[in-house]
Amino acid sequence: MNVFGIGLPEMAVIAAIGLLVFGPKRLPELGKTLGKTLRGFQSASQEFEKEFRQAVTPESESSGAQAVASVAAMLPVSAPTTDPSVQAITPAIPMSLVSAPGSEPASGSIPASVASDTPDS
């Protein structure tokens, strides 16, 4: 039996010292007070743990997601345009010239039409 790192022999010594210091009449009263104090501490720690778990639960995240979904549902949905004057934006650099990230550009792969547009240094 080990409570708070104190074994049975140590508890017996503490009880004997308490009996000598406080006497047999006050010792039960002190034990009752100590028990009530420990019970109050235990219930306060359980309440704190319960509140902490409620604050950390993903319910708050799901309520935020629900709020975003409700706002998104209120936004107007744009229809595809049928106006022929609206043209798609084409990239300024041909995709054949774009290299993968981290790779070295190929030498001599710039077409003359693009190379003539670049200013000389």
mmCIF file of N, CA and C in Angstrom:
data_model
loop_
_atom_site.group_PDB
_atom_site.id
_atom_site.type_symbol
_atom_site.label_atom_id
_atom_site.label_comp_id
_atom_site.label_asym_id
_atom_site.label_seq_id
_atom_site.Cartn_x
_atom_site.Cartn_y
_atom_site.Cartn_z
ATOM 1 N N MET A 1 0.852 -1.173 0.000
ATOM 2 C CA MET A 1 0.000 0.000 0.000
ATOM 3 C C MET A 1 0.897 1.236 0.000
ATOM 4 N N ASN A 2 0.656 2.126 -0.948
ATOM 5 C CA ASN A 2 1.505 3.291 -1.103
ATOM 6 C C ASN A 2 0.629 4.485 -1.480
ATOM 7 N N VAL A 3 0.504 5.459 -0.591
ATOM 8 C CA VAL A 3 -0.314 6.646 -0.821
ATOM 9 C C VAL A 3 0.593 7.861 -0.773
ATOM 10 N N PHE A 4 0.632 8.625 -1.883
ATOM 11 C CA PHE A 4 1.473 9.823 -1.989
ATOM 12 C C PHE A 4 2.946 9.501 -1.734
ATOM 13 N N GLY A 5 3.372 8.301 -2.091
ATOM 14 C CA GLY A 5 4.763 7.917 -1.892
ATOM 15 C C GLY A 5 5.084 7.536 -0.452
ATOM 16 N N ILE A 6 4.056 7.368 0.381
ATOM 17 C CA ILE A 6 4.263 7.008 1.793
ATOM 18 C C ILE A 6 3.759 5.583 1.984
ATOM 19 N N GLY A 7 4.612 4.714 2.466
ATOM 20 C CA GLY A 7 4.248 3.327 2.695
ATOM 21 C C GLY A 7 3.536 3.143 4.031
ATOM 22 N N LEU A 8 3.151 1.898 4.321
ATOM 23 C CA LEU A 8 2.422 1.577 5.550
ATOM 24 C C LEU A 8 3.243 1.862 6.812
ATOM 25 N N PRO A 9 4.540 1.546 6.876
ATOM 26 C CA PRO A 9 5.292 1.855 8.097
ATOM 27 C C PRO A 9 5.382 3.365 8.367
ATOM 28 N N GLU A 10 5.556 4.151 7.301
ATOM 29 C CA GLU A 10 5.634 5.604 7.495
ATOM 30 C C GLU A 10 4.302 6.164 7.987
ATOM 31 N N MET A 11 3.178 5.612 7.465
ATOM 32 C CA MET A 11 1.862 6.074 7.921
ATOM 33 C C MET A 11 1.651 5.756 9.396
ATOM 34 N N ALA A 12 2.122 4.592 9.832
ATOM 35 C CA ALA A 12 1.978 4.222 11.241
ATOM 36 C C ALA A 12 2.767 5.173 12.130
ATOM 37 N N VAL A 13 3.968 5.567 11.709
ATOM 38 C CA VAL A 13 4.781 6.511 12.486
ATOM 39 C C VAL A 13 4.092 7.872 12.539
ATOM 40 N N ILE A 14 3.549 8.337 11.418
ATOM 41 C CA ILE A 14 2.854 9.636 11.392
ATOM 42 C C ILE A 14 1.623 9.595 12.296
ATOM 43 N N ALA A 15 0.863 8.484 12.268
ATOM 44 C CA ALA A 15 -0.318 8.361 13.123
ATOM 45 C C ALA A 15 0.079 8.357 14.599
ATOM 46 N N ALA A 16 1.162 7.686 14.952
ATOM 47 C CA ALA A 16 1.615 7.654 16.350
ATOM 48 C C ALA A 16 2.043 9.040 16.805
ATOM 49 N N ILE A 17 2.757 9.784 15.950
ATOM 50 C CA ILE A 17 3.176 11.148 16.313
ATOM 51 C C ILE A 17 1.949 12.043 16.448
ATOM 52 N N GLY A 18 0.971 11.888 15.553
ATOM 53 C CA GLY A 18 -0.264 12.671 15.645
ATOM 54 C C GLY A 18 -1.029 12.364 16.919
ATOM 55 N N LEU A 19 -1.069 11.112 17.313
ATOM 56 C CA LEU A 19 -1.745 10.720 18.551
ATOM 57 C C LEU A 19 -1.063 11.326 19.763
ATOM 58 N N LEU A 20 0.275 11.358 19.773
ATOM 59 C CA LEU A 20 1.011 11.952 20.890
ATOM 60 C C LEU A 20 0.841 13.471 20.932
ATOM 61 N N VAL A 21 0.854 14.130 19.766
ATOM 62 C CA VAL A 21 0.793 15.594 19.730
ATOM 63 C C VAL A 21 -0.616 16.095 20.015
ATOM 64 N N PHE A 22 -1.625 15.531 19.351
ATOM 65 C CA PHE A 22 -2.984 16.070 19.464
ATOM 66 C C PHE A 22 -3.839 15.351 20.495
ATOM 67 N N GLY A 23 -3.494 14.160 20.865
ATOM 68 C CA GLY A 23 -4.270 13.427 21.859
ATOM 69 C C GLY A 23 -5.392 12.647 21.206
ATOM 70 N N PRO A 24 -5.921 11.671 21.966
ATOM 71 C CA PRO A 24 -6.951 10.799 21.396
ATOM 72 C C PRO A 24 -8.291 11.493 21.156
ATOM 73 N N LYS A 25 -8.552 12.621 21.844
ATOM 74 C CA LYS A 25 -9.844 13.295 21.684
ATOM 75 C C LYS A 25 -9.898 14.139 20.405
ATOM 76 N N ARG A 26 -8.812 14.799 20.050
ATOM 77 C CA ARG A 26 -8.811 15.697 18.884
ATOM 78 C C ARG A 26 -8.424 14.987 17.592
ATOM 79 N N LEU A 27 -7.825 13.824 17.670
ATOM 80 C CA LEU A 27 -7.359 13.131 16.468
ATOM 81 C C LEU A 27 -8.502 12.766 15.510
ATOM 82 N N PRO A 28 -9.644 12.227 15.961
ATOM 83 C CA PRO A 28 -10.746 11.949 15.021
ATOM 84 C C PRO A 28 -11.279 13.228 14.355
ATOM 85 N N GLU A 29 -11.321 14.322 15.107
ATOM 86 C CA GLU A 29 -11.784 15.602 14.558
ATOM 87 C C GLU A 29 -10.834 16.097 13.461
ATOM 88 N N LEU A 30 -9.536 15.963 13.704
ATOM 89 C CA LEU A 30 -8.552 16.365 12.699
ATOM 90 C C LEU A 30 -8.622 15.465 11.459
ATOM 91 N N GLY A 31 -8.860 14.194 11.670
ATOM 92 C CA GLY A 31 -9.003 13.264 10.540
ATOM 93 C C GLY A 31 -10.207 13.609 9.679
ATOM 94 N N LYS A 32 -11.316 13.988 10.341
ATOM 95 C CA LYS A 32 -12.514 14.387 9.622
ATOM 96 C C LYS A 32 -12.260 15.640 8.786
ATOM 97 N N THR A 33 -11.594 16.607 9.382
ATOM 98 C CA THR A 33 -11.280 17.856 8.680
ATOM 99 C C THR A 33 -10.347 17.590 7.498
ATOM 100 N N LEU A 34 -9.362 16.745 7.719
ATOM 101 C CA LEU A 34 -8.436 16.403 6.642
ATOM 102 C C LEU A 34 -9.159 15.680 5.505
ATOM 103 N N GLY A 35 -10.076 14.782 5.842
ATOM 104 C CA GLY A 35 -10.853 14.061 4.825
ATOM 105 C C GLY A 35 -11.724 14.998 4.005
ATOM 106 N N LYS A 36 -12.387 15.958 4.673
ATOM 107 C CA LYS A 36 -13.222 16.932 3.961
ATOM 108 C C LYS A 36 -12.375 17.804 3.034
ATOM 109 N N THR A 37 -11.195 18.179 3.513
ATOM 110 C CA THR A 37 -10.308 19.012 2.698
ATOM 111 C C THR A 37 -9.848 18.256 1.458
ATOM 112 N N LEU A 38 -9.455 16.997 1.638
ATOM 113 C CA LEU A 38 -9.024 16.196 0.491
ATOM 114 C C LEU A 38 -10.173 15.954 -0.486
ATOM 115 N N ARG A 39 -11.385 15.728 0.028
ATOM 116 C CA ARG A 39 -12.545 15.522 -0.834
ATOM 117 C C ARG A 39 -12.844 16.781 -1.650
ATOM 118 N N GLY A 40 -12.756 17.948 -1.007
ATOM 119 C CA GLY A 40 -12.969 19.211 -1.724
ATOM 120 C C GLY A 40 -11.920 19.434 -2.798
ATOM 121 N N PHE A 41 -10.680 19.113 -2.468
ATOM 122 C CA PHE A 41 -9.603 19.249 -3.453
ATOM 123 C C PHE A 41 -9.828 18.315 -4.631
ATOM 124 N N GLN A 42 -10.257 17.091 -4.347
ATOM 125 C CA GLN A 42 -10.485 16.109 -5.397
ATOM 126 C C GLN A 42 -11.639 16.535 -6.308
ATOM 127 N N SER A 43 -12.730 17.032 -5.725
ATOM 128 C CA SER A 43 -13.859 17.458 -6.564
ATOM 129 C C SER A 43 -13.501 18.690 -7.394
ATOM 130 N N ALA A 44 -12.707 19.603 -6.826
ATOM 131 C CA ALA A 44 -12.281 20.780 -7.591
ATOM 132 C C ALA A 44 -11.388 20.377 -8.756
ATOM 133 N N SER A 45 -10.504 19.417 -8.540
ATOM 134 C CA SER A 45 -9.627 18.983 -9.631
ATOM 135 C C SER A 45 -10.421 18.249 -10.708
ATOM 136 N N GLN A 46 -11.430 17.468 -10.319
ATOM 137 C CA GLN A 46 -12.270 16.794 -11.308
ATOM 138 C C GLN A 46 -13.081 17.803 -12.119
ATOM 139 N N GLU A 47 -13.585 18.844 -11.462
ATOM 140 C CA GLU A 47 -14.344 19.883 -12.160
ATOM 141 C C GLU A 47 -13.446 20.634 -13.148
ATOM 142 N N PHE A 48 -12.233 20.942 -12.718
ATOM 143 C CA PHE A 48 -11.283 21.618 -13.606
ATOM 144 C C PHE A 48 -10.974 20.752 -14.819
ATOM 145 N N GLU A 49 -10.756 19.463 -14.591
ATOM 146 C CA GLU A 49 -10.448 18.542 -15.685
ATOM 147 C C GLU A 49 -11.629 18.441 -16.654
ATOM 148 N N LYS A 50 -12.854 18.415 -16.119
ATOM 149 C CA LYS A 50 -14.055 18.347 -16.958
ATOM 150 C C LYS A 50 -14.177 19.596 -17.831
ATOM 151 N N GLU A 51 -13.979 20.774 -17.248
ATOM 152 C CA GLU A 51 -14.057 22.021 -18.006
ATOM 153 C C GLU A 51 -12.957 22.084 -19.061
ATOM 154 N N PHE A 52 -11.773 21.618 -18.721
ATOM 155 C CA PHE A 52 -10.660 21.619 -19.670
ATOM 156 C C PHE A 52 -10.968 20.723 -20.861
ATOM 157 N N ARG A 53 -11.511 19.541 -20.602
ATOM 158 C CA ARG A 53 -11.842 18.621 -21.694
ATOM 159 C C ARG A 53 -12.948 19.186 -22.573
ATOM 160 N N GLN A 54 -13.917 19.880 -21.975
ATOM 161 C CA GLN A 54 -14.983 20.485 -22.770
ATOM 162 C C GLN A 54 -14.435 21.594 -23.654
ATOM 163 N N ALA A 55 -13.456 22.334 -23.166
ATOM 164 C CA ALA A 55 -12.875 23.422 -23.951
ATOM 165 C C ALA A 55 -12.027 22.895 -25.093
ATOM 166 N N VAL A 56 -11.458 21.720 -24.934
ATOM 167 C CA VAL A 56 -10.547 21.177 -25.934
ATOM 168 C C VAL A 56 -11.275 20.314 -26.965
ATOM 169 N N THR A 57 -12.486 19.875 -26.689
ATOM 170 C CA THR A 57 -13.188 18.968 -27.593
ATOM 171 C C THR A 57 -13.397 19.600 -28.958
ATOM 172 N N PRO A 58 -13.513 18.785 -29.992
ATOM 173 C CA PRO A 58 -13.687 19.319 -31.344
ATOM 174 C C PRO A 58 -15.069 19.895 -31.606
ATOM 175 N N GLU A 59 -15.948 19.968 -30.590
ATOM 176 C CA GLU A 59 -17.261 20.572 -30.789
ATOM 177 C C GLU A 59 -17.127 22.018 -31.227
ATOM 178 N N SER A 60 -16.171 22.732 -30.663
ATOM 179 C CA SER A 60 -15.989 24.125 -31.034
ATOM 180 C C SER A 60 -15.550 24.234 -32.487
ATOM 181 N N GLU A 61 -14.760 23.279 -32.955
ATOM 182 C CA GLU A 61 -14.333 23.285 -34.352
ATOM 183 C C GLU A 61 -15.505 22.985 -35.269
ATOM 184 N N SER A 62 -16.358 22.027 -34.878
ATOM 185 C CA SER A 62 -17.486 21.680 -35.733
ATOM 186 C C SER A 62 -18.502 22.814 -35.781
ATOM 187 N N SER A 63 -18.680 23.545 -34.685
ATOM 188 C CA SER A 63 -19.603 24.676 -34.720
ATOM 189 C C SER A 63 -19.059 25.774 -35.618
ATOM 190 N N GLY A 64 -17.740 25.949 -35.663
ATOM 191 C CA GLY A 64 -17.132 26.920 -36.574
ATOM 192 C C GLY A 64 -17.330 26.505 -38.019
ATOM 193 N N ALA A 65 -17.210 25.216 -38.290
ATOM 194 C CA ALA A 65 -17.420 24.717 -39.649
ATOM 195 C C ALA A 65 -18.875 24.891 -40.060
ATOM 196 N N GLN A 66 -19.792 24.707 -39.111
ATOM 197 C CA GLN A 66 -21.204 24.904 -39.411
ATOM 198 C C GLN A 66 -21.489 26.364 -39.718
ATOM 199 N N ALA A 67 -20.842 27.278 -39.000
ATOM 200 C CA ALA A 67 -21.039 28.698 -39.249
ATOM 201 C C ALA A 67 -20.534 29.074 -40.634
ATOM 202 N N VAL A 68 -19.391 28.541 -41.021
ATOM 203 C CA VAL A 68 -18.847 28.821 -42.357
ATOM 204 C C VAL A 68 -19.774 28.258 -43.427
ATOM 205 N N ALA A 69 -20.301 27.065 -43.207
ATOM 206 C CA ALA A 69 -21.200 26.454 -44.184
ATOM 207 C C ALA A 69 -22.485 27.257 -44.324
ATOM 208 N N SER A 70 -23.018 27.777 -43.215
ATOM 209 C CA SER A 70 -24.246 28.562 -43.297
ATOM 210 C C SER A 70 -24.012 29.879 -44.024
ATOM 211 N N VAL A 71 -22.851 30.501 -43.816
ATOM 212 C CA VAL A 71 -22.534 31.743 -44.529
ATOM 213 C C VAL A 71 -22.334 31.450 -46.012
ATOM 214 N N ALA A 72 -21.677 30.356 -46.327
ATOM 215 C CA ALA A 72 -21.457 29.992 -47.727
ATOM 216 C C ALA A 72 -22.778 29.706 -48.432
ATOM 217 N N ALA A 73 -23.745 29.155 -47.703
ATOM 218 C CA ALA A 73 -25.046 28.878 -48.300
ATOM 219 C C ALA A 73 -25.793 30.171 -48.622
ATOM 220 N N MET A 74 -25.518 31.239 -47.879
ATOM 221 C CA MET A 74 -26.192 32.515 -48.116
ATOM 222 C C MET A 74 -25.598 33.284 -49.294
ATOM 223 N N LEU A 75 -24.367 32.977 -49.690
ATOM 224 C CA LEU A 75 -23.718 33.697 -50.777
ATOM 225 C C LEU A 75 -24.360 33.337 -52.112
ATOM 226 N N PRO A 76 -24.464 34.311 -53.028
ATOM 227 C CA PRO A 76 -25.053 33.997 -54.330
ATOM 228 C C PRO A 76 -24.105 33.124 -55.151
ATOM 229 N N VAL A 77 -24.696 32.243 -55.907
ATOM 230 C CA VAL A 77 -23.915 31.360 -56.761
ATOM 231 C C VAL A 77 -23.798 32.034 -58.121
ATOM 232 N N SER A 78 -22.586 32.177 -58.626
ATOM 233 C CA SER A 78 -22.406 32.821 -59.926
ATOM 234 C C SER A 78 -22.591 31.793 -61.029
ATOM 235 N N ALA A 79 -23.337 32.186 -62.042
ATOM 236 C CA ALA A 79 -23.598 31.311 -63.179
ATOM 237 C C ALA A 79 -22.479 31.460 -64.197
ATOM 238 N N PRO A 80 -22.237 30.450 -64.991
ATOM 239 C CA PRO A 80 -21.211 30.583 -66.024
ATOM 240 C C PRO A 80 -21.630 31.632 -67.047
ATOM 241 N N THR A 81 -20.668 32.387 -67.511
ATOM 242 C CA THR A 81 -20.969 33.469 -68.441
ATOM 243 C C THR A 81 -21.133 32.936 -69.862
ATOM 244 N N THR A 82 -22.065 33.539 -70.586
ATOM 245 C CA THR A 82 -22.284 33.177 -71.986
ATOM 246 C C THR A 82 -21.901 34.323 -72.909
ATOM 247 N N ASP A 83 -21.325 35.367 -72.351
ATOM 248 C CA ASP A 83 -20.937 36.540 -73.131
ATOM 249 C C ASP A 83 -19.681 36.209 -73.934
ATOM 250 N N PRO A 84 -19.720 36.304 -75.274
ATOM 251 C CA PRO A 84 -18.536 35.960 -76.071
ATOM 252 C C PRO A 84 -17.402 36.961 -75.923
ATOM 253 N N SER A 85 -17.688 38.161 -75.408
ATOM 254 C CA SER A 85 -16.614 39.146 -75.263
ATOM 255 C C SER A 85 -15.689 38.811 -74.103
ATOM 256 N N VAL A 86 -16.154 37.954 -73.196
ATOM 257 C CA VAL A 86 -15.317 37.547 -72.070
ATOM 258 C C VAL A 86 -14.427 36.404 -72.547
ATOM 259 N N GLN A 87 -13.128 36.626 -72.469
ATOM 260 C CA GLN A 87 -12.179 35.621 -72.938
ATOM 261 C C GLN A 87 -11.415 35.055 -71.747
ATOM 262 N N ALA A 88 -10.980 33.853 -71.904
ATOM 263 C CA ALA A 88 -10.166 33.235 -70.857
ATOM 264 C C ALA A 88 -8.802 33.898 -70.836
ATOM 265 N N ILE A 89 -8.225 34.000 -69.673
ATOM 266 C CA ILE A 89 -6.898 34.587 -69.526
ATOM 267 C C ILE A 89 -5.876 33.525 -69.892
ATOM 268 N N THR A 90 -5.019 33.854 -70.830
ATOM 269 C CA THR A 90 -3.975 32.917 -71.229
ATOM 270 C C THR A 90 -2.680 33.312 -70.540
ATOM 271 N N PRO A 91 -1.869 32.349 -70.184
ATOM 272 C CA PRO A 91 -0.617 32.691 -69.511
ATOM 273 C C PRO A 91 0.321 33.436 -70.452
ATOM 274 N N ALA A 92 1.098 34.367 -69.908
ATOM 275 C CA ALA A 92 2.038 35.154 -70.701
ATOM 276 C C ALA A 92 3.230 34.318 -71.137
ATOM 277 N N ILE A 93 3.574 33.305 -70.353
ATOM 278 C CA ILE A 93 4.703 32.432 -70.678
ATOM 279 C C ILE A 93 4.136 31.098 -71.135
ATOM 280 N N PRO A 94 4.564 30.604 -72.269
ATOM 281 C CA PRO A 94 4.071 29.297 -72.714
ATOM 282 C C PRO A 94 4.431 28.218 -71.694
ATOM 283 N N MET A 95 3.520 27.282 -71.493
ATOM 284 C CA MET A 95 3.713 26.229 -70.497
ATOM 285 C C MET A 95 4.904 25.340 -70.836
ATOM 286 N N SER A 96 5.311 25.308 -72.113
ATOM 287 C CA SER A 96 6.465 24.484 -72.480
ATOM 288 C C SER A 96 7.756 25.031 -71.891
ATOM 289 N N LEU A 97 7.760 26.329 -71.522
ATOM 290 C CA LEU A 97 8.965 26.935 -70.956
ATOM 291 C C LEU A 97 9.031 26.827 -69.440
ATOM 292 N N VAL A 98 7.920 26.491 -68.816
ATOM 293 C CA VAL A 98 7.879 26.422 -67.359
ATOM 294 C C VAL A 98 8.505 25.112 -66.925
ATOM 295 N N SER A 99 9.495 25.201 -66.030
ATOM 296 C CA SER A 99 10.161 23.996 -65.547
ATOM 297 C C SER A 99 9.623 23.636 -64.171
ATOM 298 N N ALA A 100 9.829 22.416 -63.798
ATOM 299 C CA ALA A 100 9.389 21.950 -62.488
ATOM 300 C C ALA A 100 10.203 22.648 -61.410
ATOM 301 N N PRO A 101 9.612 22.869 -60.222
ATOM 302 C CA PRO A 101 10.357 23.519 -59.139
ATOM 303 C C PRO A 101 11.598 22.725 -58.776
ATOM 304 N N GLY A 102 12.707 23.413 -58.625
ATOM 305 C CA GLY A 102 13.948 22.779 -58.215
ATOM 306 C C GLY A 102 14.763 22.235 -59.373
ATOM 307 N N SER A 103 14.209 22.251 -60.585
ATOM 308 C CA SER A 103 14.989 21.734 -61.712
ATOM 309 C C SER A 103 15.682 22.889 -62.419
ATOM 310 N N GLU A 104 16.747 22.566 -63.085
ATOM 311 C CA GLU A 104 17.520 23.574 -63.807
ATOM 312 C C GLU A 104 16.850 23.861 -65.146
ATOM 313 N N PRO A 105 16.812 25.118 -65.571
ATOM 314 C CA PRO A 105 16.234 25.408 -66.887
ATOM 315 C C PRO A 105 17.133 24.858 -67.993
ATOM 316 N N ALA A 106 16.496 24.404 -69.043
ATOM 317 C CA ALA A 106 17.255 23.855 -70.171
ATOM 318 C C ALA A 106 17.882 25.005 -70.943
ATOM 319 N N SER A 107 19.144 24.839 -71.331
ATOM 320 C CA SER A 107 19.822 25.909 -72.057
ATOM 321 C C SER A 107 19.378 25.900 -73.509
ATOM 322 N N GLY A 108 19.152 27.084 -74.048
ATOM 323 C CA GLY A 108 18.770 27.221 -75.442
ATOM 324 C C GLY A 108 17.344 26.821 -75.730
ATOM 325 N N SER A 109 16.495 26.736 -74.709
ATOM 326 C CA SER A 109 15.122 26.316 -74.940
ATOM 327 C C SER A 109 14.163 27.491 -75.046
ATOM 328 N N ILE A 110 14.683 28.724 -75.019
ATOM 329 C CA ILE A 110 13.824 29.892 -75.121
ATOM 330 C C ILE A 110 13.615 30.200 -76.600
ATOM 331 N N PRO A 111 12.357 30.242 -77.053
ATOM 332 C CA PRO A 111 12.098 30.562 -78.457
ATOM 333 C C PRO A 111 12.531 31.987 -78.781
ATOM 334 N N ALA A 112 12.803 32.234 -80.040
ATOM 335 C CA ALA A 112 13.279 33.550 -80.479
ATOM 336 C C ALA A 112 12.239 34.629 -80.236
ATOM 337 N N SER A 113 10.939 34.288 -80.336
ATOM 338 C CA SER A 113 9.893 35.293 -80.124
ATOM 339 C C SER A 113 9.873 35.775 -78.685
ATOM 340 N N VAL A 114 10.145 34.887 -77.738
ATOM 341 C CA VAL A 114 10.171 35.271 -76.326
ATOM 342 C C VAL A 114 11.483 35.959 -76.003
ATOM 343 N N ALA A 115 12.585 35.467 -76.562
ATOM 344 C CA ALA A 115 13.900 36.036 -76.277
ATOM 345 C C ALA A 115 14.014 37.455 -76.798
ATOM 346 N N SER A 116 13.341 37.763 -77.905
ATOM 347 C CA SER A 116 13.423 39.118 -78.449
ATOM 348 C C SER A 116 12.638 40.111 -77.608
ATOM 349 N N ASP A 117 11.668 39.635 -76.808
ATOM 350 C CA ASP A 117 10.874 40.517 -75.947
ATOM 351 C C ASP A 117 11.611 40.905 -74.681
ATOM 352 N N THR A 118 12.635 40.171 -74.287
ATOM 353 C CA THR A 118 13.346 40.461 -73.044
ATOM 354 C C THR A 118 14.344 41.579 -73.270
ATOM 355 N N PRO A 119 14.443 42.535 -72.330
ATOM 356 C CA PRO A 119 15.410 43.622 -72.489
ATOM 357 C C PRO A 119 16.824 43.114 -72.260
ATOM 358 N N ASP A 120 17.787 43.709 -72.977
ATOM 359 C CA ASP A 120 19.197 43.353 -72.799
ATOM 360 C C ASP A 120 19.751 44.092 -71.600
ATOM 361 N N SER A 121 20.703 43.473 -70.887
ATOM 362 C CA SER A 121 21.276 44.137 -69.731
ATOM 363 C C SER A 121 22.481 44.940 -70.078
#
